Coordinates of C-alpha atoms in Angstrom, one line a residue:
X24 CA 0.1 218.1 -85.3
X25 CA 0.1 214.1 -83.9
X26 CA 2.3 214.0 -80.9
X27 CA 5.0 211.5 -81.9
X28 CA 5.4 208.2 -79.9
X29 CA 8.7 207.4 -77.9
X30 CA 10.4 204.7 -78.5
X31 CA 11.0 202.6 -75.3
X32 CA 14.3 202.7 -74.0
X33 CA 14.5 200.4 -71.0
X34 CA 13.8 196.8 -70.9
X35 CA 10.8 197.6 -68.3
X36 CA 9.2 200.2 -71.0
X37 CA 9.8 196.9 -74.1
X38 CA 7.7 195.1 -71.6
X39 CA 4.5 196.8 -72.7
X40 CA 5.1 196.2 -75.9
X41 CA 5.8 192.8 -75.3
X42 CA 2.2 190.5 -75.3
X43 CA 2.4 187.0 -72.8
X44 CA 1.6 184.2 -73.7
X45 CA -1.4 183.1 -74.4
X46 CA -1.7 186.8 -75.9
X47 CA -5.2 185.9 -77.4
X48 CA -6.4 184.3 -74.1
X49 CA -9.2 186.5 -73.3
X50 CA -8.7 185.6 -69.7
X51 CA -5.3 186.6 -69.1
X52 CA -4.8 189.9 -67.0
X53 CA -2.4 193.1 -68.8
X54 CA 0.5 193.3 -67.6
X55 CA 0.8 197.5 -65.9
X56 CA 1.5 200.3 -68.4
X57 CA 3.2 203.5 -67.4
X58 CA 4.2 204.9 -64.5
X59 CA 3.0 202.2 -62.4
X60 CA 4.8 199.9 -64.1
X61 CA 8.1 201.9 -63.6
X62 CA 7.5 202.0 -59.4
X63 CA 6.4 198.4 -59.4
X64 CA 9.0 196.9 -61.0
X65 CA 12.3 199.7 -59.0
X66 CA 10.2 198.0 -56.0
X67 CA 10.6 194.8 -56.8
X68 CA 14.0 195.1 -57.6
X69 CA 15.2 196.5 -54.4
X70 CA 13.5 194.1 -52.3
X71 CA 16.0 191.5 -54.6
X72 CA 18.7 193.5 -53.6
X73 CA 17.7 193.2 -50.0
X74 CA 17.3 189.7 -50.3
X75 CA 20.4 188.9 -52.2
X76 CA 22.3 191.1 -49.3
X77 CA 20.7 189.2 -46.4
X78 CA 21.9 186.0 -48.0
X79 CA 25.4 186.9 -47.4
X80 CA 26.9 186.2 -43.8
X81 CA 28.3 189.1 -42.4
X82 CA 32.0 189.4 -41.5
X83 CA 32.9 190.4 -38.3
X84 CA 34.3 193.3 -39.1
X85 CA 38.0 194.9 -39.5
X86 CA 40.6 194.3 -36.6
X87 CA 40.9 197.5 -35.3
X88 CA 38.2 199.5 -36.1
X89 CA 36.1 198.4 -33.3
X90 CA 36.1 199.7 -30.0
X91 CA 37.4 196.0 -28.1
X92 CA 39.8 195.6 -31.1
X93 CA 41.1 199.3 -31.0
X94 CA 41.2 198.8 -27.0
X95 CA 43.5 195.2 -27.5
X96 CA 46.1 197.2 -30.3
X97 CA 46.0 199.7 -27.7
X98 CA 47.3 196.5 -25.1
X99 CA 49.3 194.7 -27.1
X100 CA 51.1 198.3 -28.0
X101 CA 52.2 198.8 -24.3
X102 CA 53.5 195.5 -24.3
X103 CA 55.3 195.6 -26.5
X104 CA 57.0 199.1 -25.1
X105 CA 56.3 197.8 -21.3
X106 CA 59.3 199.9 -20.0
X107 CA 58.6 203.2 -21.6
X108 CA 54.6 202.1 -20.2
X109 CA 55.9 201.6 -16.5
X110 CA 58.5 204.5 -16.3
X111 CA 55.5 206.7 -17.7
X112 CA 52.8 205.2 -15.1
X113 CA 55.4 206.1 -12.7
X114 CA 54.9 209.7 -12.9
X115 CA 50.9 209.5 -12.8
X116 CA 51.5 206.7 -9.6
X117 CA 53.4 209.4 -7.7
X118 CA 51.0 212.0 -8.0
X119 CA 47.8 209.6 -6.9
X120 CA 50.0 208.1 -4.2
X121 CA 50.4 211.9 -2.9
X122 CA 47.0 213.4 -3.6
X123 CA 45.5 209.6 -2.0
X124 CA 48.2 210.3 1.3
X125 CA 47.5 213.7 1.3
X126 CA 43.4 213.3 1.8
X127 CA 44.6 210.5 4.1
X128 CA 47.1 212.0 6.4
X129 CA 45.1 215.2 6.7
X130 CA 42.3 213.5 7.8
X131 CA 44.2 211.4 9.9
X132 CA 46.1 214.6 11.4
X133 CA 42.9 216.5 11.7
X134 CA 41.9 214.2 14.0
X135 CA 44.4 214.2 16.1
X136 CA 44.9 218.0 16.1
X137 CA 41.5 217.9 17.2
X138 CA 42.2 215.5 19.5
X139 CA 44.7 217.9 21.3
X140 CA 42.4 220.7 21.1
X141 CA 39.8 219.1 22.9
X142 CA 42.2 217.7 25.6
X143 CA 43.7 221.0 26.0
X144 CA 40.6 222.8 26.1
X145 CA 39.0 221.0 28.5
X146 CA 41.3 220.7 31.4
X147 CA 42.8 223.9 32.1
X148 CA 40.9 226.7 34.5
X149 CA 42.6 229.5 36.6
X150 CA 41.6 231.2 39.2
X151 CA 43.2 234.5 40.3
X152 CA 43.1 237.0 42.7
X153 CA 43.5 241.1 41.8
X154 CA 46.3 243.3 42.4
X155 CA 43.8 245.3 45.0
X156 CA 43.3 242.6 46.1
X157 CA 46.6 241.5 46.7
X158 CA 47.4 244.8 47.8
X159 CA 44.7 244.7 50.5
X160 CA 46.3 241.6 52.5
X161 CA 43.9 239.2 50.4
X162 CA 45.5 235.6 49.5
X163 CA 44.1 232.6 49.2
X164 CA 44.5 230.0 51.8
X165 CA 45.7 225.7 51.7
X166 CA 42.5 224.9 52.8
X167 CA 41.2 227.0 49.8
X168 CA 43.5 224.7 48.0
X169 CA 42.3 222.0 49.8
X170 CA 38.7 222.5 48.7
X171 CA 39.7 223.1 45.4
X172 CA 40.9 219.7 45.1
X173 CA 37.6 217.8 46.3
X174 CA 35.2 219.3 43.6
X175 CA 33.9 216.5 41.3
X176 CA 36.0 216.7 38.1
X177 CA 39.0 218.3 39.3
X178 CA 42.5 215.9 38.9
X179 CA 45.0 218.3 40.5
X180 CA 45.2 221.7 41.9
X181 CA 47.4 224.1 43.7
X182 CA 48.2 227.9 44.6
X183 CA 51.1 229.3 41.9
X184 CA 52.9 232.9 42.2
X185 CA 55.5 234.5 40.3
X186 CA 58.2 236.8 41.0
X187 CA 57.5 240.4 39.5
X188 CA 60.8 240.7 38.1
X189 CA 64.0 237.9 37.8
X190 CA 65.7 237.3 41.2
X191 CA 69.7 236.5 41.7
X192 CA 70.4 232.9 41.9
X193 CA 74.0 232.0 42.9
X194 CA 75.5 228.8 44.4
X195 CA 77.3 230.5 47.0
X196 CA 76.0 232.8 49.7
X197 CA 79.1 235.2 48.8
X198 CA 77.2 235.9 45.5
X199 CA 80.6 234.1 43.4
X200 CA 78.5 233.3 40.6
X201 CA 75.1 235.1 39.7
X202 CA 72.2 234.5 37.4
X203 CA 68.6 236.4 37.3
X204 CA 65.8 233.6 37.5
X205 CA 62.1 233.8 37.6
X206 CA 61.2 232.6 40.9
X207 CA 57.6 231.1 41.8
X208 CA 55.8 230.1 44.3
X209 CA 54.1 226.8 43.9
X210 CA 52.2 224.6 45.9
X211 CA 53.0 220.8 45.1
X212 CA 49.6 220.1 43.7
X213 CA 49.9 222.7 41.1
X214 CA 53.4 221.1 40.1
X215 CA 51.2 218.2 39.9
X216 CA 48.6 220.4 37.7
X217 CA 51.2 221.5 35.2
X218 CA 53.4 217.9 34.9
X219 CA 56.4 218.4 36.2
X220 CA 59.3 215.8 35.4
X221 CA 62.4 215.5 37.5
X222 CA 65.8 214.5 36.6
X223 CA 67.4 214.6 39.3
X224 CA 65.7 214.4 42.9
X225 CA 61.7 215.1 43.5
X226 CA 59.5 217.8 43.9
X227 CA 58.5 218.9 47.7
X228 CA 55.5 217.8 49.4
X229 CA 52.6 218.8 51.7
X230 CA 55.1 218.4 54.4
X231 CA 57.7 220.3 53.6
X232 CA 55.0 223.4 52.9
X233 CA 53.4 222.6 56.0
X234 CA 56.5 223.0 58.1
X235 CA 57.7 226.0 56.2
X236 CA 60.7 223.8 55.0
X237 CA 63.3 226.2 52.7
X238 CA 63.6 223.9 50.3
X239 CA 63.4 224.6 46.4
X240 CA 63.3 222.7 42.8
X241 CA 65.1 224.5 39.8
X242 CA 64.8 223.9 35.9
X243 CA 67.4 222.0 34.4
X244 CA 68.7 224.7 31.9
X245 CA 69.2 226.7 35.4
X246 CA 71.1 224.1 36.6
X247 CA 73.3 223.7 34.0
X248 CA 74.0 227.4 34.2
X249 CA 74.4 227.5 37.5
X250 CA 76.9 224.4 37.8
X251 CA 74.7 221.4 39.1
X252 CA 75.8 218.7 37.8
X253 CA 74.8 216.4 40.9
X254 CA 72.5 216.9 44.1
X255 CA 74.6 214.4 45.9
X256 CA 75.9 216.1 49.2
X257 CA 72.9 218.2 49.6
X258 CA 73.5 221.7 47.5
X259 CA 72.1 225.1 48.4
X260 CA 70.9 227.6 46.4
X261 CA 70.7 231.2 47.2
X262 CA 68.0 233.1 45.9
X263 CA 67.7 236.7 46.4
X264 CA 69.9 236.0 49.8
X265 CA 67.6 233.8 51.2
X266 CA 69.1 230.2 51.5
X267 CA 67.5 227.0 50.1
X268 CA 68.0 223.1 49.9
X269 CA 68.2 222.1 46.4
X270 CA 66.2 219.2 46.3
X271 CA 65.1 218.4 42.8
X272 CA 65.9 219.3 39.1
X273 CA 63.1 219.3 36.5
X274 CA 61.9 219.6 33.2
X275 CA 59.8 222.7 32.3
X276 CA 56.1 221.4 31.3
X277 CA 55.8 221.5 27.3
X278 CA 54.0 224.4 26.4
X279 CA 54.9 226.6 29.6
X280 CA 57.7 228.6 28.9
X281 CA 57.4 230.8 31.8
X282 CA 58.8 227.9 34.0
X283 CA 62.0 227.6 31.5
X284 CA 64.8 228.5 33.8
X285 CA 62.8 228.9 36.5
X286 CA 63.4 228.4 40.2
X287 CA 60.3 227.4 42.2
X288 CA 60.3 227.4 46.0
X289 CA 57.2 226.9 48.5
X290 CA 53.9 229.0 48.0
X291 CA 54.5 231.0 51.0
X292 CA 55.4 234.1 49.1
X293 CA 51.6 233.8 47.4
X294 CA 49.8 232.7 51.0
X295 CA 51.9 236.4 52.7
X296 CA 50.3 238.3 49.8
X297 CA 54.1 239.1 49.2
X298 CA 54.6 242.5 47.1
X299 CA 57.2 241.3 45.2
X300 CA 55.2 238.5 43.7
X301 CA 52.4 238.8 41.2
X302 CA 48.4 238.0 42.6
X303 CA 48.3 234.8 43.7
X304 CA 46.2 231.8 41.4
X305 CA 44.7 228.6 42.1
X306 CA 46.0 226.8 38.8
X307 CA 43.4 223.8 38.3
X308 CA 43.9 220.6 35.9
X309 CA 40.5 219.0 34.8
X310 CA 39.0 215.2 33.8
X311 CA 38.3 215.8 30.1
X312 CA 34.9 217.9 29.4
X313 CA 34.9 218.8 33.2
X314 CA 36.7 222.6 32.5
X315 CA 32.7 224.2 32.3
X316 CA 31.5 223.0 35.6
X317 CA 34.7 223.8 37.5
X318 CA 35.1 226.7 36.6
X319 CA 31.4 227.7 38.0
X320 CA 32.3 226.1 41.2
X321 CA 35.8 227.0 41.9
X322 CA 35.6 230.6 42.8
X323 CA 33.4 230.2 45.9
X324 CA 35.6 227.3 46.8
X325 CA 38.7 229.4 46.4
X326 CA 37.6 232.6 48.3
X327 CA 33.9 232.5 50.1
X328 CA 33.8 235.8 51.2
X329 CA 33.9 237.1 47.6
X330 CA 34.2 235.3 45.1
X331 CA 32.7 237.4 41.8
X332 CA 36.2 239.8 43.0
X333 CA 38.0 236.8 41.0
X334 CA 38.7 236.2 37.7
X335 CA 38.4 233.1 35.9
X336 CA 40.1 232.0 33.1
X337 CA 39.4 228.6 30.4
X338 CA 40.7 228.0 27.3
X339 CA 38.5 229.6 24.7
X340 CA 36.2 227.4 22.2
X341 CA 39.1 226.8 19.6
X342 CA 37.1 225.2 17.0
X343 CA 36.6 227.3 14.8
X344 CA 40.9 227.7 14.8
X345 CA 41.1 224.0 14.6
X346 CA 39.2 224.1 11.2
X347 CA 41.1 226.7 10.0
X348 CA 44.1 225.0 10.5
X349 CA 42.4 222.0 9.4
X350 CA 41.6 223.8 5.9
X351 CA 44.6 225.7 5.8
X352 CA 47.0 222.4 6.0
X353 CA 44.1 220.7 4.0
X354 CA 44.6 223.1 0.9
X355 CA 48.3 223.1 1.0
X356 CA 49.1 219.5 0.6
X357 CA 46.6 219.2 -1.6
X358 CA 48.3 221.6 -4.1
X359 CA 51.3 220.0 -4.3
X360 CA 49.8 216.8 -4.9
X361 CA 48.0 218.6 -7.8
X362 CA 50.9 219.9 -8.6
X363 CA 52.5 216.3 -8.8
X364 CA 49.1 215.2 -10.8
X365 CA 50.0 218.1 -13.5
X366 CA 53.5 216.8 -14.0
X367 CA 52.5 213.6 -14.7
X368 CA 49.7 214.5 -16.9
X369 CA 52.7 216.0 -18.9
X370 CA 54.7 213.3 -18.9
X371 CA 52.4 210.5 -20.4
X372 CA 51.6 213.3 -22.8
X373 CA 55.1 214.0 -23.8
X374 CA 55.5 210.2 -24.3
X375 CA 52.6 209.9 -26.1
X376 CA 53.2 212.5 -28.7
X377 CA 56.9 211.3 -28.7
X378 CA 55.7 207.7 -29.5
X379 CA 53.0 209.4 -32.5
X380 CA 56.5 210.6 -34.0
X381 CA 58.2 207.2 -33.8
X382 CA 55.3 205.2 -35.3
X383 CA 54.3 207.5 -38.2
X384 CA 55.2 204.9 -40.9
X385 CA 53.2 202.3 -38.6
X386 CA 50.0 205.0 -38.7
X387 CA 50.5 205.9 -42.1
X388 CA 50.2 202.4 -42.9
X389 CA 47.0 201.5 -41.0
X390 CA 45.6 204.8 -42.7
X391 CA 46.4 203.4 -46.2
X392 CA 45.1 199.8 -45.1
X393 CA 42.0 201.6 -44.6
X394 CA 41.9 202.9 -40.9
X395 CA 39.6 205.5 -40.4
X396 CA 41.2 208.9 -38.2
X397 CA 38.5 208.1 -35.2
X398 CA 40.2 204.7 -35.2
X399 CA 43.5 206.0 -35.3
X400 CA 43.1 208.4 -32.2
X401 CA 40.5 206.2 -30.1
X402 CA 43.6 203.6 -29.8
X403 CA 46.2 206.4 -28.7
X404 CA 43.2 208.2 -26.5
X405 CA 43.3 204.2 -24.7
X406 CA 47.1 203.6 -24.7
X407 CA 47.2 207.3 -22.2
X408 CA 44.3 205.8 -20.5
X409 CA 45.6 202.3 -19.9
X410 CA 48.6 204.0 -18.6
X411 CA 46.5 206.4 -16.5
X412 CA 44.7 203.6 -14.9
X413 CA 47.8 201.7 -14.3
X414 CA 49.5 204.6 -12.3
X415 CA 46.1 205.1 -10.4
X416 CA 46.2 201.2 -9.1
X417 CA 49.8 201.6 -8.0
X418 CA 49.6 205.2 -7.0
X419 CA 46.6 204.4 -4.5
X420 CA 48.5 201.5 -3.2
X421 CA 51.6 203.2 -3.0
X422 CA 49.3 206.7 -1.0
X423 CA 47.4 204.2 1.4
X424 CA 50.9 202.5 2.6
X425 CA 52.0 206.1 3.0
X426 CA 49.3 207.1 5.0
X427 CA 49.4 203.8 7.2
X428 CA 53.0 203.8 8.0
X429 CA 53.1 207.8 9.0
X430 CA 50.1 207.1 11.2
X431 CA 51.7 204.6 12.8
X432 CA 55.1 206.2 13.2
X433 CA 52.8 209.0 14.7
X434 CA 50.4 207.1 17.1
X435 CA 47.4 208.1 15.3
X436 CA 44.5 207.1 14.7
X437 CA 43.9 205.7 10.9
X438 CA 41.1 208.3 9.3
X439 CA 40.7 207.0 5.7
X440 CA 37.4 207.2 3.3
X441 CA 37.1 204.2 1.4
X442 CA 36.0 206.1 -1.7
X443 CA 39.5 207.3 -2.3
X444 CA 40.3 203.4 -2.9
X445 CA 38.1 203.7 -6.0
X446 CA 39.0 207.8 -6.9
X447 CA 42.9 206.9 -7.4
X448 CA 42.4 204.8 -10.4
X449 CA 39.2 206.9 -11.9
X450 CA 41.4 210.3 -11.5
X451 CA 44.4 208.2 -12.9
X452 CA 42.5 207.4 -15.9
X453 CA 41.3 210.8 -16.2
X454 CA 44.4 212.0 -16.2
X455 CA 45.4 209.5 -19.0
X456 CA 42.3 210.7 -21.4
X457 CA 43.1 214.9 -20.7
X458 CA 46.8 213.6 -21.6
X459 CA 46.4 211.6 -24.8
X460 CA 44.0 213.8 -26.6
X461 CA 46.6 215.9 -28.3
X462 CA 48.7 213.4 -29.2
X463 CA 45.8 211.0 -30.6
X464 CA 44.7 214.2 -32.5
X465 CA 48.3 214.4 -34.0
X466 CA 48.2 210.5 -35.1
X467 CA 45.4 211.0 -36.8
X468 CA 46.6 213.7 -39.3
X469 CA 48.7 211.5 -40.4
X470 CA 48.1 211.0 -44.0
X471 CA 48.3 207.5 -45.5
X472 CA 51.1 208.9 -48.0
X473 CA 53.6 208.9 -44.9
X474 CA 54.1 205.0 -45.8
X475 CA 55.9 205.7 -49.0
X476 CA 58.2 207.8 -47.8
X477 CA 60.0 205.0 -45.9

């Protein structure tokens, strides 16, 4: 059976059926049956489409659907709610401005806690004599002292006993009035050694111990206790019945509480090997980074004839507490200013999502304008980050001010990385972004319908 022949349905097909001109020109060339024909001419009529579309300028696109315009609606929105923006950016400032002071006072404060360390490690040694040896008539000696006081790196120096137990102080030799004191016996270099500062009066001197002059000094909380108010007409004191010219009140040392409320007389007590006083020390202040080599060198100065039978005693290496302290402080400030960071994070994301609700009809209109949903969050995602930023600027302003003015107030030395100039407004916009991605993801669930219900 013949195979029927279709009839062409397409204009391309009626083409082959169609003979050009000149039809009975022997030299004309067919025109392309087929399935050629078909891919030559859907070729040649997308390249016209091409063509036709490259003719046309290209318009520069929607407002608002590119990033600078989403970023400018984003602008324009905050000023036009610039108090809302500010009292927002206020809560992110606050908690830059304490995590920027905190890394800036702690390193400020680290340094000079580690200042004080090293100052107080380096200038203390003691050197003290036994019980036994005590015992056995063993004391050390002023020109002991003396030598003492001439090694290289020593600033001051003396022999120091205390009382084994408090001793009756009274005004009176009658007794009238009695109070239990520590009493020590202290050589006016060691006063020296331990800063002593008078209120009223001085301390003794070489001359007075070199004479054997009964003269004594007495804390001020003592005195008060005790009634002296004034050492105008020469007062006494009586201390454990032996007499005493009261010739100086001071101010116990800071950090020696020992010599709170003390009484301190003359070394003699320590030099007699007195039983009733503790084994006599040589109590020596250093020059700064000195402590090692005197306290090789002050034994044999102290007692020749023996001196591994004395003990010496230095400050241990605190560094390893000073970091821990360091760290410890370090870690506390540094959660509250997170926890600051976290409040504020909440609160641009609380105002955020509060402004989504208020400018529904606004989104639902952009929507039905044709705003796509990436469009509609990437300009709420940059509103939180604009206000971010902005807190971040002020906050780090607002934390290095802090940081200068406390260091000041302090006398301390200004320790501040420059980085954090640049990490205040980078975590502030951080912030911002973590912040406004909820709420941009609410604005753009917003259906376009929303417009006609207002």
């Amino acid at each position: 059976m013949a195979r029927r022949r279709r009839e062409p349905e397409t204009d391309t097909e009626l083409l082959e059926y169609v003979v050009p001109d000149g039809g009975g020109d022997g030299d004309a060339e067919p025109e392309p049956k087929g399935r050629k024909a078909r891919r030559a001419a859907k070729q040649a009529a997308k390249a016209e489409k091409r063509a036709a579309k490259d003719e046309i300028p290209k318009a520069p696109g929607r407002f608002g659907v590119r990033s600078m315009g989403i970023a400018y609606e984003a602008i324009q929105s905050l000023r036009g709610r610039s108090m809302r923006t500010w009292m927002t950016a206020i809560g992110i400032a606050l908690g830059i401005a304490a995590t920027v002071a905190t890394v800036g006072l702690s390193s400020t404060s680290a340094a000079a806690i580690a200042e004080r360390f090293d100052a107080t490690e380096a200038t203390q040694v003691t050197v003290s004599f036994s019980d036994n040896m005590r015992d056995a008539g063993y004391a050390p000696t002023l020109e002991a002292s003396q030598r003492v006081r001439e090694i290289n790196g020593v600033a001051d120096a003396g022999i120091v006993c205390g009382s084994n137990d408090d001793l009756a102080a009274s005004r009176t030799e009658a007794g009238d009035y009695v109070r239990e004191v520590p009493v020590f016996g202290m050589e006016p270099g060691a006063m020296d050694a331990y800063g002593f500062e008078f209120t009223k009066g001085a301390a003794f001197d070489e001359g007075h111990v070199a004479r054997g002059d009964q003269v004594a000094v007495i804390d001020e909380s003592a005195a008060r206790d005790l009634g002296y108010t004034s050492l105008a007409g020469g007062p006494m004191i009586y201390v454990d019945g032996r007499e005493y010219a009261l010739i100086g009140v001071y101010q116990a040392p800071e950090g020696e509480a020992k010599l709170t409320g003390a009484v301190i007389v003359p070394p003699t007590p320590c030099l007699e090997a007195d039983a009733e006083f503790a084994a006599a020390q040589v109590f020596i202040r250093t020059d700064l980074g000195a402590a090692d080599k005197v306290a090789d060198t002050a034994p044999t100065a102290v007692f020749p004839e023996g001196p591994d039978n004395l003990s010496v005693s230095k400050p241990s290496d605190l560094r390893s507490f000073r970091k821990g302290v360091e760290n410890e402080m370090q870690a506390l400030l540094l959660g509250l200013a997170a926890v600051s960071l976290v409040i504020g994070a909440v609160s641009v994301s609380n105002t955020a999502l509060v402004s989504v609700m208020e400018r529904r009809s606004e989104i639902g209109l952009r929507r039905a304008v044709g705003a796509a949903r990436r469009a509609v969050a990437m300009q709420f995602v940059w509103e939180s980050t604009l206000i971010g930023l902005i807190g971040g600027l002020v906050g780090t302003v607002l934390g290095v001010n802090v940081t200068a003015f406390v260091s000041l107030y302090r006398d301390w030395q200004i320790v501040f990385d420059p980085g954090l100039f640049a990490a205040g407004p980078v975590i502030g916009a951080v912030v911002g972004i973590v912040a406004g991605v909820y709420p941009a993801w609410r604005a753009s669930r917003i259906p376009p319908a929303v417009t006609l219900r207002t």
